[in-house]
mmCIF file of C-alpha atoms and ligand atoms in Angstrom:
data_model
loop_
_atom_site.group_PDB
_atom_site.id
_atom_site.type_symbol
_atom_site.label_atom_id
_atom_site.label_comp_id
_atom_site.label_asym_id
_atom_site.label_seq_id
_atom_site.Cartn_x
_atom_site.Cartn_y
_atom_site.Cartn_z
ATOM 1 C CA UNK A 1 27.814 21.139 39.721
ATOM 2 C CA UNK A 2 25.300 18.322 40.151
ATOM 3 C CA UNK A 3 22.232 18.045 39.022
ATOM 4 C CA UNK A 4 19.284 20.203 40.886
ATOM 5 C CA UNK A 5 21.865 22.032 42.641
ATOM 6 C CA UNK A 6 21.496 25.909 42.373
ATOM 7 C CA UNK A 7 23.959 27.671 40.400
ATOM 8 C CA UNK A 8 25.447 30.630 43.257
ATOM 9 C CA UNK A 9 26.532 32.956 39.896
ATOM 10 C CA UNK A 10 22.681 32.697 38.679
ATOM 11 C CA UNK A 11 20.873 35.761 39.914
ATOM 12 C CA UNK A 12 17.007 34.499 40.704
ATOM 13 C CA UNK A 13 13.961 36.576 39.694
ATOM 14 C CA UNK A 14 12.669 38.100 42.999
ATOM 15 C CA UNK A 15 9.679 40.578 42.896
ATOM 16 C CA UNK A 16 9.761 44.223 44.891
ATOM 17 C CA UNK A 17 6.644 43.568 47.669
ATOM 18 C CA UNK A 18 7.904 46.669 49.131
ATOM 19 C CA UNK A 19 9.527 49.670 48.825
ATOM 20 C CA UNK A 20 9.450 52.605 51.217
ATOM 21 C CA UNK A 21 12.233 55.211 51.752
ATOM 22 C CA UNK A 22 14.091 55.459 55.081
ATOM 23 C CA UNK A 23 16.237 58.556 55.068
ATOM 24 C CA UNK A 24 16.870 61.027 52.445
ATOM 25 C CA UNK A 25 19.212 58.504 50.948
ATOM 26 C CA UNK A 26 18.366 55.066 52.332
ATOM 27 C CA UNK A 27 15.643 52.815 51.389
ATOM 28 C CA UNK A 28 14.267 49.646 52.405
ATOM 29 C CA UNK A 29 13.132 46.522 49.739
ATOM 30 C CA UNK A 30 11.029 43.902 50.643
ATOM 31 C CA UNK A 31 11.684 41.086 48.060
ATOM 32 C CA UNK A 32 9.456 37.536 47.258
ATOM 33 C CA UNK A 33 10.709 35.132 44.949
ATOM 34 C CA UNK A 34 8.870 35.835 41.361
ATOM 35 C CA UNK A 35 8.339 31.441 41.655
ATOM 36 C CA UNK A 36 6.463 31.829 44.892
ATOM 37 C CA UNK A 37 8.728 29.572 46.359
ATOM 38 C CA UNK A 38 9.495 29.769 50.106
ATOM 39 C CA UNK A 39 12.465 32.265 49.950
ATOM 40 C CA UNK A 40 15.591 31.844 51.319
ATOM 41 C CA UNK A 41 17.235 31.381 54.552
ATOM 42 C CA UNK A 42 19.851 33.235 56.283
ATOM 43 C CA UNK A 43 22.117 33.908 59.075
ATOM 44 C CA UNK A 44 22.919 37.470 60.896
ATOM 45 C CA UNK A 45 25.454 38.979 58.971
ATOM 46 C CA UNK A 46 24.929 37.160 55.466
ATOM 47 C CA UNK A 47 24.817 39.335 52.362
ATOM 48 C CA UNK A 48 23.457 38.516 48.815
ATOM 49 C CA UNK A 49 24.337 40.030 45.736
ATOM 50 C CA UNK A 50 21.261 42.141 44.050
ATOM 51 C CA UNK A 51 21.072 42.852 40.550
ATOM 52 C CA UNK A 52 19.530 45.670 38.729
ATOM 53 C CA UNK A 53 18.939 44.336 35.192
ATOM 54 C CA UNK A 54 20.973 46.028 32.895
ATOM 55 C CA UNK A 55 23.032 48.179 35.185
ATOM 56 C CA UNK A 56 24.872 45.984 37.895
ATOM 57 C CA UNK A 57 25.053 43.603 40.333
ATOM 58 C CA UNK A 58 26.102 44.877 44.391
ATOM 59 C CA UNK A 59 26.468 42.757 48.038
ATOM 60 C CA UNK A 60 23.878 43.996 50.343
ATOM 61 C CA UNK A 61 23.384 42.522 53.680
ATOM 62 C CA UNK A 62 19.793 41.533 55.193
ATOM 63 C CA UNK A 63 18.297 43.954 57.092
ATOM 64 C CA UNK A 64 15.241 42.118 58.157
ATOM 65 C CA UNK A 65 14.263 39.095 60.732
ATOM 66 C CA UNK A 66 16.029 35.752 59.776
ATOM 67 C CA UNK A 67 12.464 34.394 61.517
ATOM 68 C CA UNK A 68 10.401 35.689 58.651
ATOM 69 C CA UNK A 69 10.118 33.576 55.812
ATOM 70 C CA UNK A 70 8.819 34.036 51.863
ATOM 71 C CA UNK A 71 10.458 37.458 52.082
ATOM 72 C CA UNK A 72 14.070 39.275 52.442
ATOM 73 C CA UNK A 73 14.214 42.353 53.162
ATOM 74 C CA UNK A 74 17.783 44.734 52.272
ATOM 75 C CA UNK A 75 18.290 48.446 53.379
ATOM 76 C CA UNK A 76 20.283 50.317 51.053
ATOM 77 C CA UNK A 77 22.166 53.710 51.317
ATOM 78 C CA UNK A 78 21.678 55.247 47.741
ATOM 79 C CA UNK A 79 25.871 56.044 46.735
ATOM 80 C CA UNK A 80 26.596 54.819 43.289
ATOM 81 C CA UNK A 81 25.525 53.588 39.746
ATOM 82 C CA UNK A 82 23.730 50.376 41.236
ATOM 83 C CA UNK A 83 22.038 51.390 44.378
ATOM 84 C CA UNK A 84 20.948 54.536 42.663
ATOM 85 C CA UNK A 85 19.463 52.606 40.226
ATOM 86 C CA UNK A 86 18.157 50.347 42.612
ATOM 87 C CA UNK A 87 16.408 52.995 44.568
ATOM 88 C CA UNK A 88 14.098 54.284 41.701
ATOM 89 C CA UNK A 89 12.915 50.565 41.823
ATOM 90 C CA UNK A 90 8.799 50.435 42.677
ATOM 91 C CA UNK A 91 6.546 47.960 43.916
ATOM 92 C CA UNK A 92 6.498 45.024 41.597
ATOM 93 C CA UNK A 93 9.546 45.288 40.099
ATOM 94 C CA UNK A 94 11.951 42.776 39.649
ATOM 95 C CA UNK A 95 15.895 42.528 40.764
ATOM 96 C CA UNK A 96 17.886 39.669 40.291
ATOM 97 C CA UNK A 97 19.741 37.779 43.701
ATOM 98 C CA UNK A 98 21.909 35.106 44.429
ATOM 99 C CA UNK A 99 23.142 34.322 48.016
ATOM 100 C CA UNK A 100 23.117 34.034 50.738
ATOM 101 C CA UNK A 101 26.791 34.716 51.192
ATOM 102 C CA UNK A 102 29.186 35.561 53.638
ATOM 103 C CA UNK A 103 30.088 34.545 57.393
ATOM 104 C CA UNK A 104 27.277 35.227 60.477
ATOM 105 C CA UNK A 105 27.767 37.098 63.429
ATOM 106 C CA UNK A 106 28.132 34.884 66.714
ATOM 107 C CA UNK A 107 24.731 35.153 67.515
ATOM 108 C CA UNK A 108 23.936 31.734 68.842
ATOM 109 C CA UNK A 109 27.792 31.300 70.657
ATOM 110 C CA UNK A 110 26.609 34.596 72.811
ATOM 111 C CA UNK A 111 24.229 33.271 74.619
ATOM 112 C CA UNK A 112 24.544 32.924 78.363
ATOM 113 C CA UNK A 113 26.905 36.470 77.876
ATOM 114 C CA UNK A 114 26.621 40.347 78.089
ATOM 115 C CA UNK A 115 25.912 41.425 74.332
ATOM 116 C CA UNK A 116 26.969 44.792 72.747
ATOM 117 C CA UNK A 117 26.132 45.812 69.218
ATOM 118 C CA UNK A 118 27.607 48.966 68.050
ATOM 119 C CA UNK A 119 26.161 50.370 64.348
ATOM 120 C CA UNK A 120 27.532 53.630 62.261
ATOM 121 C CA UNK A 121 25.098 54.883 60.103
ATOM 122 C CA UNK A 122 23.722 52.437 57.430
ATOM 123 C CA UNK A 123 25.947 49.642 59.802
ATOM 124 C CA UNK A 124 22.619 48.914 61.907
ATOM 125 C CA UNK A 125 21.378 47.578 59.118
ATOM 126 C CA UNK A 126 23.469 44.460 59.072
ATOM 127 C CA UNK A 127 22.803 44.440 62.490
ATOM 128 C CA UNK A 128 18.894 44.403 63.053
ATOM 129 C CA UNK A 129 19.116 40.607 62.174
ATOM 130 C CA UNK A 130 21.238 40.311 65.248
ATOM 131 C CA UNK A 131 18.422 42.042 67.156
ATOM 132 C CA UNK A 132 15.734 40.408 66.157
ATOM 133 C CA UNK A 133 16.800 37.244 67.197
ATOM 134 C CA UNK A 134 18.638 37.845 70.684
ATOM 135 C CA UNK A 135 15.047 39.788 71.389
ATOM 136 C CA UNK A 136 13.752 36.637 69.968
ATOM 137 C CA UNK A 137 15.561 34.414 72.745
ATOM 138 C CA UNK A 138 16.080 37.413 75.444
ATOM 139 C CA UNK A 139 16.578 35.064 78.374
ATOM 140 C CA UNK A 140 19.492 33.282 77.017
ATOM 141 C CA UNK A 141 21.644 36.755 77.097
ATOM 142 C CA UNK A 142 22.607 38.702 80.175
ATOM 143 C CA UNK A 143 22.367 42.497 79.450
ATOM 144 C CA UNK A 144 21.732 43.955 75.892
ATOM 145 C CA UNK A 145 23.148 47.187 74.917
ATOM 146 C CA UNK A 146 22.681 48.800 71.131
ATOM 147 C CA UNK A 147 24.803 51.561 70.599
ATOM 148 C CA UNK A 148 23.869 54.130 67.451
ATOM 149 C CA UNK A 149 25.884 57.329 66.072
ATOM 150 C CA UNK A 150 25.086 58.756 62.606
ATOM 151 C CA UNK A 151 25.837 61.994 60.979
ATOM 152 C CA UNK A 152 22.717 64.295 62.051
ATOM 153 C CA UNK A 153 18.999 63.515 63.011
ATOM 154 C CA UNK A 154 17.732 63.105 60.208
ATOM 155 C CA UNK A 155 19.813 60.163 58.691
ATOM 156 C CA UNK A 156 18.504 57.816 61.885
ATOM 157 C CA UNK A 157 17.706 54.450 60.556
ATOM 158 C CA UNK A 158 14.700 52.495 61.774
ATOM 159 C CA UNK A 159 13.152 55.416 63.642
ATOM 160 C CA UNK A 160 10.131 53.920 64.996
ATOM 161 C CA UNK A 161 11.423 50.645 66.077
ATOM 162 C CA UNK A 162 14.793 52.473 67.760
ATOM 163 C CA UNK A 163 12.021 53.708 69.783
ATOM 164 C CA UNK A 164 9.656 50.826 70.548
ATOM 165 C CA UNK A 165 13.219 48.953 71.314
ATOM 166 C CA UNK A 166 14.028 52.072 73.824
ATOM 167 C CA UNK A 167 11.137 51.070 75.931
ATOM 168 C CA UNK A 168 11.943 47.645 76.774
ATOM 169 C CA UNK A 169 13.248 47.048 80.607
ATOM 170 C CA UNK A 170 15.863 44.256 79.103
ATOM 171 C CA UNK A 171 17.877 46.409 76.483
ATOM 172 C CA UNK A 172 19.833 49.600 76.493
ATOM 173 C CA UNK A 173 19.094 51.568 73.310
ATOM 174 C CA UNK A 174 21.617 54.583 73.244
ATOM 175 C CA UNK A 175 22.022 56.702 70.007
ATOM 176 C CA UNK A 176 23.865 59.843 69.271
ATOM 177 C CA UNK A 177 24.534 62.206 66.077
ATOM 178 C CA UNK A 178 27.780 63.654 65.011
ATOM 179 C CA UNK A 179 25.703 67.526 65.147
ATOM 180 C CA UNK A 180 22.678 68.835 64.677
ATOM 181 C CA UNK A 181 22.009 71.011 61.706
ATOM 182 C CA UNK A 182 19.904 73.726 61.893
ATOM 183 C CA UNK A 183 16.311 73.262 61.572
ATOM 184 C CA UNK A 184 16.581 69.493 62.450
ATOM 185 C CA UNK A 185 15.503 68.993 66.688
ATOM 186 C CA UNK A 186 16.972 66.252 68.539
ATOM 187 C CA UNK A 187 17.398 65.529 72.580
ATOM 188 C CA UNK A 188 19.611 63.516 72.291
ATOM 189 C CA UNK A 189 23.305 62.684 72.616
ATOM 190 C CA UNK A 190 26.087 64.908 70.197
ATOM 191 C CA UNK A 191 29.257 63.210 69.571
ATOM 192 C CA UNK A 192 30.282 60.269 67.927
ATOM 193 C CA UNK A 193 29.423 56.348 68.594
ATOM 194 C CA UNK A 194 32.417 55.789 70.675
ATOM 195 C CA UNK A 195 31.993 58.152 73.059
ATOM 196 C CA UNK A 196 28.756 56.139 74.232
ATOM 197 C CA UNK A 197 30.704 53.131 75.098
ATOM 198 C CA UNK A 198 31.633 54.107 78.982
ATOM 199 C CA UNK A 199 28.597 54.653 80.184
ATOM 200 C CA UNK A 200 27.046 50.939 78.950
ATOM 201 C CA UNK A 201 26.200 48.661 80.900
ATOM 202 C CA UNK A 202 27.618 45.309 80.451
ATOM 203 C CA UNK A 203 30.556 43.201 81.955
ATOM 204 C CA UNK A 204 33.729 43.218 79.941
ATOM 205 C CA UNK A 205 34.685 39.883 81.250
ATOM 206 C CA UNK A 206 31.683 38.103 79.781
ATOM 207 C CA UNK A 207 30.495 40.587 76.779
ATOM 208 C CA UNK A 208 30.640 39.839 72.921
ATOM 209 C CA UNK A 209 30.887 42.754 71.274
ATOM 210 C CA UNK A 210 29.562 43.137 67.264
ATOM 211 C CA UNK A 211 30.471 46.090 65.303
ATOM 212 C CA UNK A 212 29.531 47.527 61.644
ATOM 213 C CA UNK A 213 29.739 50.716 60.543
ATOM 214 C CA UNK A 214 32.645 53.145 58.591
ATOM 215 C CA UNK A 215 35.938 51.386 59.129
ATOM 216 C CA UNK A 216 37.611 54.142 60.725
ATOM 217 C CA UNK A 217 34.494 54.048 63.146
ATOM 218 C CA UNK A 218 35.099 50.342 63.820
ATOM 219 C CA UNK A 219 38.729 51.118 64.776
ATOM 220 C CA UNK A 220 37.559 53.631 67.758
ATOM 221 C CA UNK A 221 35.200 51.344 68.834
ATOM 222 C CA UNK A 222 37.655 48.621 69.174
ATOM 223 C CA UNK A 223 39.777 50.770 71.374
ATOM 224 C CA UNK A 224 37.095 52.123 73.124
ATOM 225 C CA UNK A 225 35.927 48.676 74.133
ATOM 226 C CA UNK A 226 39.400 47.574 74.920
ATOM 227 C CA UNK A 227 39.609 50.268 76.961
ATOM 228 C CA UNK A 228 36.713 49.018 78.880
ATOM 229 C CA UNK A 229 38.623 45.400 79.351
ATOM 230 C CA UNK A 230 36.644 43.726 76.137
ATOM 231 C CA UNK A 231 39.183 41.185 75.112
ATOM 232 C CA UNK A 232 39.850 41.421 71.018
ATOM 233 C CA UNK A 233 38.217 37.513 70.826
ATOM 234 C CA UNK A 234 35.481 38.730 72.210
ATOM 235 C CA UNK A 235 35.048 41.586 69.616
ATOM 236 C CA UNK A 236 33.528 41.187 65.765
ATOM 237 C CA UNK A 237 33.246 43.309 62.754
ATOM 238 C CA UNK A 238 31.437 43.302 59.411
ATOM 239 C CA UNK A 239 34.110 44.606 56.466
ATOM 240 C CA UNK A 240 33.129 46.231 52.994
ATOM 241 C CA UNK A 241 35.460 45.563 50.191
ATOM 242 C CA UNK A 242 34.592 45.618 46.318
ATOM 243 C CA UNK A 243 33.244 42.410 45.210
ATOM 244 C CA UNK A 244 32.241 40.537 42.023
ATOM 245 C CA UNK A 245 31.906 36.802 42.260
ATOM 246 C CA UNK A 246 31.052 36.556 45.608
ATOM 247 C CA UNK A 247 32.290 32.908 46.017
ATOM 248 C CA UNK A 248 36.118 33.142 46.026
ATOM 249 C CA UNK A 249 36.918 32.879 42.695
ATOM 250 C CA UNK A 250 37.523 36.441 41.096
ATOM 251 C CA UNK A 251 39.672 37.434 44.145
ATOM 252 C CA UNK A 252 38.166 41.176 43.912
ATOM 253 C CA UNK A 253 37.627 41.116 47.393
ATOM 254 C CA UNK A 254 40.922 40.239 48.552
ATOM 255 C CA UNK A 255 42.123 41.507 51.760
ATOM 256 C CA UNK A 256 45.545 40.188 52.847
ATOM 257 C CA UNK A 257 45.422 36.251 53.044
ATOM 258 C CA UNK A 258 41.384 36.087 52.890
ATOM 259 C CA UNK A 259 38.686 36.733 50.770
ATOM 260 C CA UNK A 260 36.088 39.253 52.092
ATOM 261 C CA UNK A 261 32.983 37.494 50.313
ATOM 262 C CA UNK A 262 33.500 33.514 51.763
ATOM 263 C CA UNK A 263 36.216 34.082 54.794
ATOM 264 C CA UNK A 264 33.778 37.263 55.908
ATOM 265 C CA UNK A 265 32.414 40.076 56.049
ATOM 266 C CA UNK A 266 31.992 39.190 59.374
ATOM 267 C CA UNK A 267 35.483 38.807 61.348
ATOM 268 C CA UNK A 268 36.813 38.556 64.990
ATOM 269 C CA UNK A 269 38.884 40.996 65.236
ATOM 270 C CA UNK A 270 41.874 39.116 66.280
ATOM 271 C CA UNK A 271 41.856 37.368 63.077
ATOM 272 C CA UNK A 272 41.802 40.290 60.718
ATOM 273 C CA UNK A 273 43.721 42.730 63.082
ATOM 274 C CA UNK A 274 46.749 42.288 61.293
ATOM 275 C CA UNK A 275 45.844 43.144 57.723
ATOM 276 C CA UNK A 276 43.932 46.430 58.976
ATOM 277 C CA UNK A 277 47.541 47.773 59.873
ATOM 278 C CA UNK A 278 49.118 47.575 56.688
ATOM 279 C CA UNK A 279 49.170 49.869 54.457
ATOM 280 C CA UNK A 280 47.742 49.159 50.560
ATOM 281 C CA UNK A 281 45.822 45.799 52.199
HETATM 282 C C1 FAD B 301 29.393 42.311 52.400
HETATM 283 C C2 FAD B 301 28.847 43.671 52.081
HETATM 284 C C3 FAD B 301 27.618 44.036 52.576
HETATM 285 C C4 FAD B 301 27.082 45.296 52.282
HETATM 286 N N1 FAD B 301 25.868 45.616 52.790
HETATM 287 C C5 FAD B 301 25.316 46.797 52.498
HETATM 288 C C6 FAD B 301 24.025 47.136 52.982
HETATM 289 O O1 FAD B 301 23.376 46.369 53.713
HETATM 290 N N2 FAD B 301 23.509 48.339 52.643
HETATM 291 C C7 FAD B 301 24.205 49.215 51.834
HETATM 292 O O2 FAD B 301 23.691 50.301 51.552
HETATM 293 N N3 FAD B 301 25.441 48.938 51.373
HETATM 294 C C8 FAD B 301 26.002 47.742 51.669
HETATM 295 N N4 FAD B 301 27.240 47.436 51.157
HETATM 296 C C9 FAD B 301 27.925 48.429 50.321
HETATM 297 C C10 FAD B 301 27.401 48.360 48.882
HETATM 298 O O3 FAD B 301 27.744 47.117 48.311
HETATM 299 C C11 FAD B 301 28.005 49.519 48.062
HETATM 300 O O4 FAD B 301 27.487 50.724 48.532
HETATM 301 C C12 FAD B 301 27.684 49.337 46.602
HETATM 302 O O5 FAD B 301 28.442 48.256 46.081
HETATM 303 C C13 FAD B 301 28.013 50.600 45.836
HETATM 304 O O6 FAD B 301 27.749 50.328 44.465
HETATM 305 P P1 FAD B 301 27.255 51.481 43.476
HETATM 306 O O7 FAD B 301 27.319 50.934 42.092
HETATM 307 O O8 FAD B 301 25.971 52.032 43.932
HETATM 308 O O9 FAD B 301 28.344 52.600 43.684
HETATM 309 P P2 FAD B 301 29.652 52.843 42.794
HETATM 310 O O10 FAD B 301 29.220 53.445 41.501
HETATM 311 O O11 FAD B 301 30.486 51.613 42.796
HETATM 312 O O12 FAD B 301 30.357 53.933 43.678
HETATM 313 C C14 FAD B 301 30.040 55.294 43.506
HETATM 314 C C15 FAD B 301 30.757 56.117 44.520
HETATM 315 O O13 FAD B 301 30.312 55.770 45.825
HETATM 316 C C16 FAD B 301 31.421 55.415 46.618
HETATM 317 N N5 FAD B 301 31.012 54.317 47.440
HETATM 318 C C17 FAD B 301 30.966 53.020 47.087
HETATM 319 N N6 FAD B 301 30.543 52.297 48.111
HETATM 320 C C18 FAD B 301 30.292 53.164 49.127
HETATM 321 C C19 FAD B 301 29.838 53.027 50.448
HETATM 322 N N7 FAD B 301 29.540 51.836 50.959
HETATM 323 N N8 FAD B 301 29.696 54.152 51.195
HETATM 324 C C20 FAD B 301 29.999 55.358 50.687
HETATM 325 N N9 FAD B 301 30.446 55.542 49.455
HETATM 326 C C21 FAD B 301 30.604 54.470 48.694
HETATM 327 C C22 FAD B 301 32.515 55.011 45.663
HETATM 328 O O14 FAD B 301 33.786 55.238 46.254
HETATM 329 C C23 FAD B 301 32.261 55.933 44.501
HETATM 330 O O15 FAD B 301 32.840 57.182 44.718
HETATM 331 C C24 FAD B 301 27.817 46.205 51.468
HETATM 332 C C25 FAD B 301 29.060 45.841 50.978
HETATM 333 C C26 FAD B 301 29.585 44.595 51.275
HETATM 334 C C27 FAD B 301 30.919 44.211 50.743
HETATM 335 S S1 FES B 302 34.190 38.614 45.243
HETATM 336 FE FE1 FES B 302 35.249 37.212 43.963
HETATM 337 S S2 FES B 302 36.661 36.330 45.325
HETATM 338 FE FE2 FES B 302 35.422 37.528 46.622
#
């Protein structure tokens, strides 16, 4: 390493500017560097790794707008040791982060084509990046759909903005839930994600499709949008494995002949078809 070059297995001191609770089990952390240096900058898709002192360090994409600078912003679905932990954090807290990590979505190769996002559950949340900046350059795309399923009502990510998003002329904000328990209301579509995906409106011949959500969920969708005449090149996905290092050197995150944490998480599917096939991979 030379000198004045950042150390990517040193977690930095960032400070909690804000912490407010999504869903029953999801939560969204606004962090500043504790230096009040100017942050750090990042790509759709990217991850970093966020430690809670003392208990464990986890990969968590950004959820917020790569535009916005001095701050980076992480939704997290509560499921384990670490992002239990890391969801008792309060305002003013510190968490320890290294990154950015990780491969982008195509974001800026789209442009001048149809773009379709399709999110499972805590999956839009690597994807509002992506939003935020095709929104931020609208003209350069043709038509915009987002496509949302999650398991009821009530675990609907980024309420407010799904909504201020659903009002805008130039994109198609579609969301449905798996079913409706009782005493939750909702309008809206039952069934799940993939079953949206015939009714969007874009051109197969000139869409880019990105996915993220459960990986069994990313399958359908793939077929779904095959279906439709998507061509696999054309299609992306973000994928999870268990990782430590995050720089290709523990090889935790090995999945066939790549490593999730440099080669991905973000994939055409082409390229990582084969290894989702085998068995054990
Ligand atoms: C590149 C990348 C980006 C990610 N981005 C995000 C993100 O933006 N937001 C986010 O919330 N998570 C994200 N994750 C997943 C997150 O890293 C894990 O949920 C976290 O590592 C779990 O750690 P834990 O210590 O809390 O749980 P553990 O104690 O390790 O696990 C506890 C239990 O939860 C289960 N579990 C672990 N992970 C998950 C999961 N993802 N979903 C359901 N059950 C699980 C385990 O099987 C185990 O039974 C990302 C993962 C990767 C690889
Ligand atoms: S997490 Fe260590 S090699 Fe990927």
């Amino acid at each position: 390493m030379k000198v004045g070059e950042i150390d990517p297995m040193l977690p930095a001191p960032w400070r909690i500017r804000r912490a407010r609770r999504d869903t029953r089990d999801t939560f969204t952390l606004d962090l500043e560097p504790v230096d009040g240096g100017a942050g750090l900058q990042f790509q759709p898709g990217q991850f970093n790794m966020l430690y809670v002192f003392g208990v464990g360090e986890v990969p968590i994409s950004m959820s917020g707008d790569p535009a916005e600078s001095g701050v980076v912003t992480h939704t997290v679905r509560a499921v384990g040791t670490v992002t239990k932990a890391m969801s008792r954090l309060k305002r003013g807290d510190t968490i320890g982060l290294r990154g950015p990590f990780g491969t982008r979505w195509p974001v800026e190769e789209t442009a001048g084509r149809d773009v379709v996002i399709v999110a499972g559950g805590i999956g839009l949340a690597p994807l509002r990046p992506v939003v935020y900046r095709v929104l931020a350059r609208r003209e350069k795309y043709g038509r915009v759909a987002l496509l949302y399923g999650t398991r009821t009502p009530q675990d609907i990510l980024f309420e407010r903005e799904l909504e201020k998003w659903r009002e805008r002329f130039d994109l198609q904000v579609e969301a449905t839930v798996d079913n409706v328990p009782t005493g939750q209301s909702w309008r809206g579509d039952v069934g799940v994600v993939t079953k949206l995906i015939a009714s969007a409106g874009f051109d197969p011949a000139q869409t880019t499709a990105m996915i993220c959500g459960p990986e069994v969920m990313m399958r359908f969708t793939v077929i779904e949008l095959q279906k439709r005449g998507v061509s696999e090149e054309n299609i992306f996905i973000s994928m999870e494995r268990n990782m430590k290092c995050a720089v290709g050197f523990c090889g935790h995150c090995q999945f066939g002949p790549t490593f999730m944490c440099k080669d991905g998480p973000v994939f055409r599917f082409d390229r990582i078809k084969p290894w989702l096939s085998k068995r054990g991979v």
